[in-house]
mmCIF file of C-alpha atoms and ligand atoms in Angstrom:
data_model
loop_
_atom_site.group_PDB
_atom_site.id
_atom_site.type_symbol
_atom_site.label_atom_id
_atom_site.label_comp_id
_atom_site.label_asym_id
_atom_site.label_seq_id
_atom_site.Cartn_x
_atom_site.Cartn_y
_atom_site.Cartn_z
ATOM 1 C CA UNK A 1 -8.335 -11.818 -10.021
ATOM 2 C CA UNK A 2 -6.692 -12.279 -6.920
ATOM 3 C CA UNK A 3 -3.029 -13.324 -6.620
ATOM 4 C CA UNK A 4 -1.487 -11.602 -9.599
ATOM 5 C CA UNK A 5 2.284 -12.805 -9.784
ATOM 6 C CA UNK A 6 4.348 -10.391 -11.689
ATOM 7 C CA UNK A 7 7.895 -10.821 -13.050
ATOM 8 C CA UNK A 8 9.664 -7.588 -12.912
ATOM 9 C CA UNK A 9 12.901 -6.470 -14.980
ATOM 10 C CA UNK A 10 14.902 -3.446 -14.820
ATOM 11 C CA UNK A 11 18.045 -2.715 -16.635
ATOM 12 C CA UNK A 12 17.868 1.246 -17.185
ATOM 13 C CA UNK A 13 21.190 2.089 -15.835
ATOM 14 C CA UNK A 14 24.019 0.064 -13.664
ATOM 15 C CA UNK A 15 21.762 -2.814 -11.822
ATOM 16 C CA UNK A 16 20.504 -5.405 -13.841
ATOM 17 C CA UNK A 17 17.541 -6.319 -11.412
ATOM 18 C CA UNK A 18 15.017 -9.197 -11.368
ATOM 19 C CA UNK A 19 11.893 -9.800 -9.200
ATOM 20 C CA UNK A 20 8.915 -11.538 -8.489
ATOM 21 C CA UNK A 21 5.668 -9.562 -6.642
ATOM 22 C CA UNK A 22 2.505 -10.918 -5.690
ATOM 23 C CA UNK A 23 -0.568 -8.587 -6.116
ATOM 24 C CA UNK A 24 1.472 -5.583 -6.724
ATOM 25 C CA UNK A 25 2.469 -5.547 -2.757
ATOM 26 C CA UNK A 26 4.271 -8.584 -1.285
ATOM 27 C CA UNK A 27 7.807 -9.345 -2.396
ATOM 28 C CA UNK A 28 8.243 -12.751 -3.455
ATOM 29 C CA UNK A 29 11.823 -12.275 -4.661
ATOM 30 C CA UNK A 30 14.326 -9.192 -5.179
ATOM 31 C CA UNK A 31 17.549 -9.521 -7.004
ATOM 32 C CA UNK A 32 19.883 -6.875 -7.950
ATOM 33 C CA UNK A 33 23.340 -7.450 -9.175
ATOM 34 C CA UNK A 34 25.013 -4.226 -8.903
ATOM 35 C CA UNK A 35 27.684 -2.951 -11.330
ATOM 36 C CA UNK A 36 29.072 -0.104 -9.331
ATOM 37 C CA UNK A 37 32.463 -1.640 -8.819
ATOM 38 C CA UNK A 38 33.102 -1.940 -12.640
ATOM 39 C CA UNK A 39 32.007 1.959 -12.771
ATOM 40 C CA UNK A 40 33.957 3.196 -9.909
ATOM 41 C CA UNK A 41 37.623 3.249 -11.632
ATOM 42 C CA UNK A 42 35.809 5.545 -14.503
ATOM 43 C CA UNK A 43 34.066 7.973 -11.865
ATOM 44 C CA UNK A 44 30.434 7.416 -13.320
ATOM 45 C CA UNK A 45 28.362 5.000 -15.360
ATOM 46 C CA UNK A 46 30.122 3.980 -18.602
ATOM 47 C CA UNK A 47 26.961 3.091 -21.091
ATOM 48 C CA UNK A 48 29.029 0.565 -23.221
ATOM 49 C CA UNK A 49 30.076 -1.263 -20.092
ATOM 50 C CA UNK A 50 26.971 -1.090 -18.594
ATOM 51 C CA UNK A 51 25.093 -2.880 -21.515
ATOM 52 C CA UNK A 52 27.827 -5.784 -21.602
ATOM 53 C CA UNK A 53 27.605 -6.480 -18.027
ATOM 54 C CA UNK A 54 23.510 -6.764 -18.757
ATOM 55 C CA UNK A 55 24.046 -8.939 -21.038
ATOM 56 C CA UNK A 56 26.420 -11.054 -18.965
ATOM 57 C CA UNK A 57 23.815 -10.817 -15.801
ATOM 58 C CA UNK A 58 20.130 -10.857 -17.300
ATOM 59 C CA UNK A 59 19.491 -14.688 -17.489
ATOM 60 C CA UNK A 60 21.083 -15.206 -14.181
ATOM 61 C CA UNK A 61 19.284 -12.579 -12.443
ATOM 62 C CA UNK A 62 16.027 -13.687 -13.829
ATOM 63 C CA UNK A 63 16.558 -17.385 -12.963
ATOM 64 C CA UNK A 64 17.641 -16.364 -9.399
ATOM 65 C CA UNK A 65 14.586 -14.148 -8.829
ATOM 66 C CA UNK A 66 12.336 -16.946 -10.003
ATOM 67 C CA UNK A 67 14.201 -19.751 -7.930
ATOM 68 C CA UNK A 68 14.138 -17.463 -4.521
ATOM 69 C CA UNK A 69 10.155 -16.682 -5.179
ATOM 70 C CA UNK A 70 9.696 -20.514 -5.677
ATOM 71 C CA UNK A 71 7.710 -20.317 -8.664
ATOM 72 C CA UNK A 72 7.478 -21.481 -12.374
ATOM 73 C CA UNK A 73 6.977 -19.463 -15.508
ATOM 74 C CA UNK A 74 3.376 -21.013 -15.330
ATOM 75 C CA UNK A 75 2.785 -19.240 -12.107
ATOM 76 C CA UNK A 76 3.868 -15.770 -14.299
ATOM 77 C CA UNK A 77 0.957 -13.691 -15.092
ATOM 78 C CA UNK A 78 2.697 -10.718 -16.622
ATOM 79 C CA UNK A 79 6.321 -9.716 -17.381
ATOM 80 C CA UNK A 80 6.718 -6.064 -16.428
ATOM 81 C CA UNK A 81 10.033 -4.333 -17.870
ATOM 82 C CA UNK A 82 11.366 -0.590 -17.637
ATOM 83 C CA UNK A 83 11.144 0.751 -21.297
ATOM 84 C CA UNK A 84 12.666 4.112 -20.246
ATOM 85 C CA UNK A 85 13.867 6.332 -19.567
ATOM 86 C CA UNK A 86 17.608 5.600 -19.232
ATOM 87 C CA UNK A 87 20.409 4.537 -21.198
ATOM 88 C CA UNK A 88 19.280 3.068 -24.244
ATOM 89 C CA UNK A 89 21.916 0.040 -24.837
ATOM 90 C CA UNK A 90 21.324 -1.068 -21.181
ATOM 91 C CA UNK A 91 17.307 -0.834 -21.481
ATOM 92 C CA UNK A 92 17.391 -2.703 -24.574
ATOM 93 C CA UNK A 93 18.797 -5.970 -22.609
ATOM 94 C CA UNK A 94 15.990 -6.014 -20.132
ATOM 95 C CA UNK A 95 13.285 -5.227 -23.008
ATOM 96 C CA UNK A 96 14.550 -7.983 -25.214
ATOM 97 C CA UNK A 97 14.687 -10.347 -22.116
ATOM 98 C CA UNK A 98 11.340 -9.591 -21.370
ATOM 99 C CA UNK A 99 9.674 -10.231 -25.284
ATOM 100 C CA UNK A 100 11.689 -13.064 -25.248
ATOM 101 C CA UNK A 101 9.843 -14.832 -22.212
ATOM 102 C CA UNK A 102 6.829 -12.905 -23.340
ATOM 103 C CA UNK A 103 6.780 -14.387 -26.862
ATOM 104 C CA UNK A 104 8.242 -17.922 -25.915
ATOM 105 C CA UNK A 105 6.146 -18.379 -22.971
ATOM 106 C CA UNK A 106 2.989 -16.916 -24.217
ATOM 107 C CA UNK A 107 2.958 -14.232 -20.848
ATOM 108 C CA UNK A 108 1.415 -10.795 -21.224
ATOM 109 C CA UNK A 109 4.262 -7.945 -21.526
ATOM 110 C CA UNK A 110 3.964 -4.593 -19.802
ATOM 111 C CA UNK A 111 6.494 -1.704 -20.470
ATOM 112 C CA UNK A 112 7.027 0.641 -16.929
ATOM 113 C CA UNK A 113 8.236 4.252 -16.770
ATOM 114 C CA UNK A 114 11.395 4.237 -14.316
ATOM 115 C CA UNK A 115 9.997 6.825 -12.052
ATOM 116 C CA UNK A 116 6.303 5.348 -12.010
ATOM 117 C CA UNK A 117 8.589 2.210 -10.521
ATOM 118 C CA UNK A 118 10.244 4.482 -7.981
ATOM 119 C CA UNK A 119 6.999 5.901 -6.886
ATOM 120 C CA UNK A 120 5.278 2.404 -6.625
ATOM 121 C CA UNK A 121 8.298 1.149 -4.466
ATOM 122 C CA UNK A 122 6.322 2.712 -1.851
ATOM 123 C CA UNK A 123 3.413 0.257 -2.239
ATOM 124 C CA UNK A 124 5.710 -2.636 -1.572
ATOM 125 C CA UNK A 125 5.206 -0.964 2.340
ATOM 126 C CA UNK A 126 1.916 0.595 2.580
ATOM 127 C CA UNK A 127 -1.728 1.202 0.723
ATOM 128 C CA UNK A 128 -1.836 4.163 -1.685
ATOM 129 C CA UNK A 129 -4.196 7.041 -0.219
ATOM 130 C CA UNK A 130 -5.264 9.284 -3.429
ATOM 131 C CA UNK A 131 -4.722 12.186 -3.923
ATOM 132 C CA UNK A 132 -0.774 12.002 -3.287
ATOM 133 C CA UNK A 133 2.300 13.853 -4.006
ATOM 134 C CA UNK A 134 5.557 12.050 -4.419
ATOM 135 C CA UNK A 135 9.058 13.469 -4.402
ATOM 136 C CA UNK A 136 11.278 11.687 -6.872
ATOM 137 C CA UNK A 137 14.962 12.100 -6.163
ATOM 138 C CA UNK A 138 17.439 10.095 -8.210
ATOM 139 C CA UNK A 139 20.688 9.910 -10.290
ATOM 140 C CA UNK A 140 18.679 11.286 -13.259
ATOM 141 C CA UNK A 141 15.548 13.127 -11.890
ATOM 142 C CA UNK A 142 14.177 15.240 -9.494
ATOM 143 C CA UNK A 143 10.498 15.672 -9.695
ATOM 144 C CA UNK A 144 7.552 16.196 -7.712
ATOM 145 C CA UNK A 145 4.577 13.872 -9.226
ATOM 146 C CA UNK A 146 1.030 14.294 -8.190
ATOM 147 C CA UNK A 147 -1.432 11.433 -8.502
ATOM 148 C CA UNK A 148 -5.305 11.225 -8.305
ATOM 149 C CA UNK A 149 -5.475 7.822 -8.927
ATOM 150 C CA UNK A 150 -3.514 4.671 -9.983
ATOM 151 C CA UNK A 151 -1.113 4.661 -13.276
ATOM 152 C CA UNK A 152 -2.012 8.510 -13.462
ATOM 153 C CA UNK A 153 1.123 10.785 -13.079
ATOM 154 C CA UNK A 154 1.168 14.737 -13.545
ATOM 155 C CA UNK A 155 4.532 16.139 -13.151
ATOM 156 C CA UNK A 156 4.343 19.670 -11.348
ATOM 157 C CA UNK A 157 7.803 20.214 -11.100
ATOM 158 C CA UNK A 158 10.989 19.097 -12.247
ATOM 159 C CA UNK A 159 14.774 19.919 -12.084
ATOM 160 C CA UNK A 160 16.134 22.373 -15.049
ATOM 161 C CA UNK A 161 19.529 21.509 -15.019
ATOM 162 C CA UNK A 162 20.884 18.747 -12.469
ATOM 163 C CA UNK A 163 19.253 15.928 -10.668
ATOM 164 C CA UNK A 164 19.719 15.765 -7.038
ATOM 165 C CA UNK A 165 21.605 12.629 -7.179
ATOM 166 C CA UNK A 166 23.904 14.272 -10.321
ATOM 167 C CA UNK A 167 24.752 17.314 -8.018
ATOM 168 C CA UNK A 168 25.814 14.900 -5.278
ATOM 169 C CA UNK A 169 27.688 12.730 -7.360
ATOM 170 C CA UNK A 170 29.474 15.725 -9.318
ATOM 171 C CA UNK A 171 30.205 17.500 -5.643
ATOM 172 C CA UNK A 172 31.370 14.097 -4.134
ATOM 173 C CA UNK A 173 34.261 13.801 -7.092
ATOM 174 C CA UNK A 174 35.477 17.661 -6.625
ATOM 175 C CA UNK A 175 36.160 16.049 -3.165
ATOM 176 C CA UNK A 176 37.700 13.096 -4.651
ATOM 177 C CA UNK A 177 35.069 10.540 -3.204
ATOM 178 C CA UNK A 178 34.361 7.668 -5.044
ATOM 179 C CA UNK A 179 31.235 6.760 -7.422
ATOM 180 C CA UNK A 180 28.309 6.992 -6.672
ATOM 181 C CA UNK A 181 29.029 9.866 -4.125
ATOM 182 C CA UNK A 182 25.634 10.625 -2.846
ATOM 183 C CA UNK A 183 26.364 8.105 0.362
ATOM 184 C CA UNK A 184 29.767 9.167 0.868
ATOM 185 C CA UNK A 185 28.436 13.020 1.231
ATOM 186 C CA UNK A 186 25.385 12.020 3.302
ATOM 187 C CA UNK A 187 27.998 10.625 5.768
ATOM 188 C CA UNK A 188 30.636 13.564 5.371
ATOM 189 C CA UNK A 189 27.533 15.693 6.257
ATOM 190 C CA UNK A 190 26.562 13.925 9.274
ATOM 191 C CA UNK A 191 29.828 14.419 10.759
ATOM 192 C CA UNK A 192 30.339 18.234 9.770
ATOM 193 C CA UNK A 193 27.981 21.549 10.507
ATOM 194 C CA UNK A 194 26.740 23.642 8.048
ATOM 195 C CA UNK A 195 29.198 26.866 8.679
ATOM 196 C CA UNK A 196 29.686 27.850 4.610
ATOM 197 C CA UNK A 197 27.101 30.128 3.160
ATOM 198 C CA UNK A 198 25.745 28.312 0.124
ATOM 199 C CA UNK A 199 22.856 29.612 -2.385
ATOM 200 C CA UNK A 200 19.363 28.073 -2.431
ATOM 201 C CA UNK A 201 17.929 27.812 -6.176
ATOM 202 C CA UNK A 202 13.744 29.144 -4.919
ATOM 203 C CA UNK A 203 13.323 30.125 -8.614
ATOM 204 C CA UNK A 204 10.445 31.752 -8.827
ATOM 205 C CA UNK A 205 7.788 32.349 -6.111
ATOM 206 C CA UNK A 206 4.891 29.566 -7.375
ATOM 207 C CA UNK A 207 7.307 27.571 -9.098
ATOM 208 C CA UNK A 208 7.672 23.509 -7.911
ATOM 209 C CA UNK A 209 10.909 23.321 -10.366
ATOM 210 C CA UNK A 210 14.359 22.862 -8.905
ATOM 211 C CA UNK A 211 17.850 23.843 -9.961
ATOM 212 C CA UNK A 212 21.015 22.444 -8.481
ATOM 213 C CA UNK A 213 23.831 23.459 -10.917
ATOM 214 C CA UNK A 214 24.332 26.852 -9.119
ATOM 215 C CA UNK A 215 24.517 25.014 -5.970
ATOM 216 C CA UNK A 216 27.151 22.534 -7.528
ATOM 217 C CA UNK A 217 28.888 25.391 -8.981
ATOM 218 C CA UNK A 218 29.127 27.128 -5.530
ATOM 219 C CA UNK A 219 30.424 24.099 -3.945
ATOM 220 C CA UNK A 220 33.338 23.806 -6.566
ATOM 221 C CA UNK A 221 34.087 27.757 -6.533
ATOM 222 C CA UNK A 222 34.233 27.660 -2.959
ATOM 223 C CA UNK A 223 36.826 24.917 -2.768
ATOM 224 C CA UNK A 224 39.049 26.275 -5.513
ATOM 225 C CA UNK A 225 39.229 29.919 -4.225
ATOM 226 C CA UNK A 226 40.180 28.128 -0.440
ATOM 227 C CA UNK A 227 43.175 26.318 -2.438
ATOM 228 C CA UNK A 228 44.243 29.375 -4.233
ATOM 229 C CA UNK A 229 44.276 31.223 -1.020
ATOM 230 C CA UNK A 230 46.245 28.170 0.484
ATOM 231 C CA UNK A 231 43.497 27.695 3.282
ATOM 232 C CA UNK A 232 41.868 24.224 3.727
ATOM 233 C CA UNK A 233 38.408 23.983 3.877
ATOM 234 C CA UNK A 234 36.595 21.236 6.094
ATOM 235 C CA UNK A 235 34.965 18.446 3.746
ATOM 236 C CA UNK A 236 32.649 17.588 6.193
ATOM 237 C CA UNK A 237 31.635 21.170 6.850
ATOM 238 C CA UNK A 238 31.343 21.481 2.892
ATOM 239 C CA UNK A 239 29.293 18.537 2.621
ATOM 240 C CA UNK A 240 27.257 19.422 5.449
ATOM 241 C CA UNK A 241 26.438 22.893 4.063
ATOM 242 C CA UNK A 242 25.753 21.644 0.369
ATOM 243 C CA UNK A 243 23.420 18.739 1.897
ATOM 244 C CA UNK A 244 21.772 21.706 3.770
ATOM 245 C CA UNK A 245 20.761 23.520 0.843
ATOM 246 C CA UNK A 246 19.599 20.374 -1.171
ATOM 247 C CA UNK A 247 17.277 19.520 1.914
ATOM 248 C CA UNK A 248 16.100 22.644 2.785
ATOM 249 C CA UNK A 249 14.711 23.494 -0.876
ATOM 250 C CA UNK A 250 13.375 19.574 -1.454
ATOM 251 C CA UNK A 251 11.453 19.867 1.995
ATOM 252 C CA UNK A 252 10.232 23.541 1.376
ATOM 253 C CA UNK A 253 8.852 22.718 -2.077
ATOM 254 C CA UNK A 254 7.360 19.168 -0.978
ATOM 255 C CA UNK A 255 5.303 20.934 1.973
ATOM 256 C CA UNK A 256 4.283 23.635 -0.041
ATOM 257 C CA UNK A 257 3.347 21.496 -2.846
ATOM 258 C CA UNK A 258 1.585 18.953 -0.159
ATOM 259 C CA UNK A 259 -0.541 21.968 1.131
ATOM 260 C CA UNK A 260 -1.627 23.619 -1.996
ATOM 261 C CA UNK A 261 -2.721 20.516 -3.647
ATOM 262 C CA UNK A 262 -4.383 19.208 -0.387
ATOM 263 C CA UNK A 263 -2.852 15.829 -0.804
ATOM 264 C CA UNK A 264 -3.441 13.036 1.757
ATOM 265 C CA UNK A 265 -0.016 11.118 1.352
ATOM 266 C CA UNK A 266 3.401 12.146 0.414
ATOM 267 C CA UNK A 267 5.749 9.471 -0.913
ATOM 268 C CA UNK A 268 9.426 9.411 -0.986
ATOM 269 C CA UNK A 269 11.154 7.999 -3.892
ATOM 270 C CA UNK A 270 14.228 7.432 -5.647
ATOM 271 C CA UNK A 271 18.342 6.720 -4.816
ATOM 272 C CA UNK A 272 18.510 9.978 -3.183
ATOM 273 C CA UNK A 273 15.777 9.183 -0.666
ATOM 274 C CA UNK A 274 18.383 6.953 1.038
ATOM 275 C CA UNK A 275 19.639 10.361 2.525
ATOM 276 C CA UNK A 276 19.664 10.602 6.300
ATOM 277 C CA UNK A 277 19.328 14.290 5.958
ATOM 278 C CA UNK A 278 16.493 14.560 3.613
ATOM 279 C CA UNK A 279 14.420 11.288 5.669
ATOM 280 C CA UNK A 280 15.245 13.351 8.485
ATOM 281 C CA UNK A 281 14.048 16.691 7.307
ATOM 282 C CA UNK A 282 10.819 15.610 5.861
ATOM 283 C CA UNK A 283 9.826 13.788 8.757
ATOM 284 C CA UNK A 284 9.998 16.412 10.780
ATOM 285 C CA UNK A 285 8.322 18.622 8.722
ATOM 286 C CA UNK A 286 5.267 16.545 8.251
ATOM 287 C CA UNK A 287 4.861 15.803 11.791
ATOM 288 C CA UNK A 288 3.563 19.331 11.762
ATOM 289 C CA UNK A 289 1.210 18.769 9.063
ATOM 290 C CA UNK A 290 -1.703 16.855 10.250
ATOM 291 C CA UNK A 291 -3.625 14.583 7.681
ATOM 292 C CA UNK A 292 -0.948 13.866 5.601
ATOM 293 C CA UNK A 293 0.574 10.723 5.687
ATOM 294 C CA UNK A 294 4.172 10.520 4.683
ATOM 295 C CA UNK A 295 5.768 7.532 3.041
ATOM 296 C CA UNK A 296 9.398 6.818 3.551
ATOM 297 C CA UNK A 297 10.917 3.622 1.927
ATOM 298 C CA UNK A 298 13.002 1.361 3.429
ATOM 299 C CA UNK A 299 16.658 1.792 1.948
ATOM 300 C CA UNK A 300 16.768 -1.384 -0.374
ATOM 301 C CA UNK A 301 13.626 0.028 -2.122
ATOM 302 C CA UNK A 302 15.038 3.692 -2.726
ATOM 303 C CA UNK A 303 17.910 2.742 -5.241
ATOM 304 C CA UNK A 304 17.187 0.635 -8.491
ATOM 305 C CA UNK A 305 15.579 -2.528 -8.333
ATOM 306 C CA UNK A 306 12.695 -4.681 -9.927
ATOM 307 C CA UNK A 307 10.367 -5.328 -7.406
ATOM 308 C CA UNK A 308 9.342 -1.741 -7.826
ATOM 309 C CA UNK A 309 8.788 -2.285 -11.538
ATOM 310 C CA UNK A 310 7.101 -5.498 -10.902
ATOM 311 C CA UNK A 311 4.695 -3.361 -8.324
ATOM 312 C CA UNK A 312 3.851 -0.492 -10.734
ATOM 313 C CA UNK A 313 3.458 -2.910 -13.800
ATOM 314 C CA UNK A 314 0.917 -5.049 -11.641
ATOM 315 C CA UNK A 315 -1.070 -1.836 -11.418
ATOM 316 C CA UNK A 316 -0.853 -1.088 -15.395
ATOM 317 C CA UNK A 317 -1.651 -4.716 -15.895
ATOM 318 C CA UNK A 318 -4.737 -4.664 -14.145
ATOM 319 C CA UNK A 319 -6.309 -1.893 -15.760
ATOM 320 C CA UNK A 320 -5.623 -3.669 -19.332
ATOM 321 C CA UNK A 321 -2.236 -2.317 -20.197
ATOM 322 C CA UNK A 322 -0.493 -4.834 -22.718
ATOM 323 C CA UNK A 323 3.235 -4.098 -24.420
ATOM 324 C CA UNK A 324 3.231 -5.078 -27.453
ATOM 325 C CA UNK A 325 5.970 -7.529 -29.265
ATOM 326 C CA UNK A 326 7.687 -5.135 -30.733
ATOM 327 C CA UNK A 327 8.313 -2.982 -27.803
ATOM 328 C CA UNK A 328 11.337 -0.589 -28.113
ATOM 329 C CA UNK A 329 13.831 1.060 -25.645
ATOM 330 C CA UNK A 330 12.685 5.049 -24.820
ATOM 331 C CA UNK A 331 15.651 6.694 -23.560
ATOM 332 C CA UNK A 332 13.677 10.096 -22.966
ATOM 333 C CA UNK A 333 10.427 8.644 -22.183
ATOM 334 C CA UNK A 334 7.782 10.918 -20.440
ATOM 335 C CA UNK A 335 5.764 9.651 -17.559
HETATM 336 O O1 KG4 B 401 17.670 5.298 -8.228
HETATM 337 P P1 KG4 B 401 18.821 5.440 -8.514
HETATM 338 O O2 KG4 B 401 19.426 3.873 -7.960
HETATM 339 O O3 KG4 B 401 19.338 5.469 -9.821
HETATM 340 C C1 KG4 B 401 18.904 6.343 -10.915
HETATM 341 O O4 KG4 B 401 17.560 6.107 -11.095
HETATM 342 O O5 KG4 B 401 19.397 7.370 -11.101
HETATM 343 O O6 KG4 B 401 19.811 6.869 -7.813
HETATM 344 C C2 KG4 B 401 21.174 6.946 -7.877
HETATM 345 C C3 KG4 B 401 21.441 7.951 -7.075
HETATM 346 C C4 KG4 B 401 23.143 8.281 -7.222
HETATM 347 O O7 KG4 B 401 23.199 9.567 -8.022
HETATM 348 C C5 KG4 B 401 23.364 8.249 -6.029
HETATM 349 O O8 KG4 B 401 24.705 9.199 -5.716
HETATM 350 C C6 KG4 B 401 22.567 8.765 -5.057
HETATM 351 O O9 KG4 B 401 21.247 7.909 -5.971
HETATM 352 N N1 KG4 B 401 22.242 8.582 -3.614
HETATM 353 C C7 KG4 B 401 22.612 9.158 -2.748
HETATM 354 C C8 KG4 B 401 22.495 8.337 -1.250
HETATM 355 N N2 KG4 B 401 22.103 7.091 -1.813
HETATM 356 C C9 KG4 B 401 22.251 6.929 -3.195
HETATM 357 N N3 KG4 B 401 22.394 10.360 -2.549
HETATM 358 C C10 KG4 B 401 22.473 11.187 -1.538
HETATM 359 N N4 KG4 B 401 22.480 10.479 -0.209
HETATM 360 C C11 KG4 B 401 22.625 9.267 -0.160
HETATM 361 N N5 KG4 B 401 22.284 8.567 1.038
HETATM 362 ZN ZN1 ZN B 402 16.307 5.162 -10.559
#
C-alpha cells in the first residue's frame, strides 16, 4: 500500500514525543516536549519525575502532532510506540497511550525498539542500502549494529560499561557543567587542544566492543591530582582530550567493521551523533573509503524523537508485525 501514515509515540526517557510520518520517510509532524529543565537541578534524569511529566504531556503532544500534520485518526494506518528499552515508568505512559488509541480507534499497534528507532531516523533523510552498519551512540547505548535487510538487527559490538553519552554526562558533571553535559563538553572541546594524555580502550584486537569507564575515571583522576597539587587544568583542553579519545575509538572501530563486513552504507545514530568532533572525524575518515556511503542525520533527528519511532514502525508494519493490546513496557528489551 502506498501512503502509509503512522503515528509514532516515544516516552522512553525524558522527552515526551509524538510524530506523524508518511511511508516511513516523510515527516508530516514531529513534536518533542523536553523535560530537561525539570531534571537539570538534580544533575540527571529522575525516573519518577519523568513518568509524571509524561502523563501530563502525552495527550497534548499527540494532539499537537495530529494537528500539525493536518490528519485525523481516520488517516492513521498504525500507531508505533517505543516498548523498550528505557525507564519502565516512562515507557508505560507511551505504551498505554498507544494501546488506548489502538483499542478505541481500532488502529493496528506496533511496538518499536528504541535503538531501531534511532537507526531509522536516517531513513527520514535517505534510502537504506544493504548491507549497512550503524553506529548507535546515545545516553544509554553504544552499539555497532549490522543490518542485512529492513527490520533485521545484529549487534556486533557494544559497550561493556558506560555508554558514550553517559561518559560525556559524567565528565561534564565533574567539570560542573549542567545536565545533559554532552553538548557542553563538545563546545568546550572546540575551544581547546587535546594536550592531556588519556587512555583509549581498544580491548581485544578483533573486538568491536567499547569501554568508556576507564577513560571517565582517568579524566576525574587528572582533575583531582591537579587540584591536590594546587595546579589549574584548562577545562577546554581536558574536554578536547576526552573528546579526542572517545572520537578516535568510535571512528576506528566503525571504519574497521565497515571494511571487514563490506557494507555499502554507514549510518550514525543517537544523541551523541550530534557531537561535532565525531561528525567531523567520521566524515574525513569515510572520505578516504570508496563505495561506502556515510549518512549523518541532522541534529533534530539525533536526540530522542517520535518521527524515528514512526519510521521504524512503518517498516515493521509493512512486514505484518502487530503488537497485541496486552503489550507491556520492556525496560531491558534486546534489539
Ligand atoms: O539519544 P538520546 O537523546 O537519549 C538516549 O536514548 O540516551 O541521547 C542523549 C545523550 C546524552 O548523554 C547527551 O549528553 C548526549 O546524548 N549528547 C551529546 C551531544 N548532544 C547530546 N554528546 C556529545 N556531544 C553532543 N553534541
Ligand atoms: Zn535515545
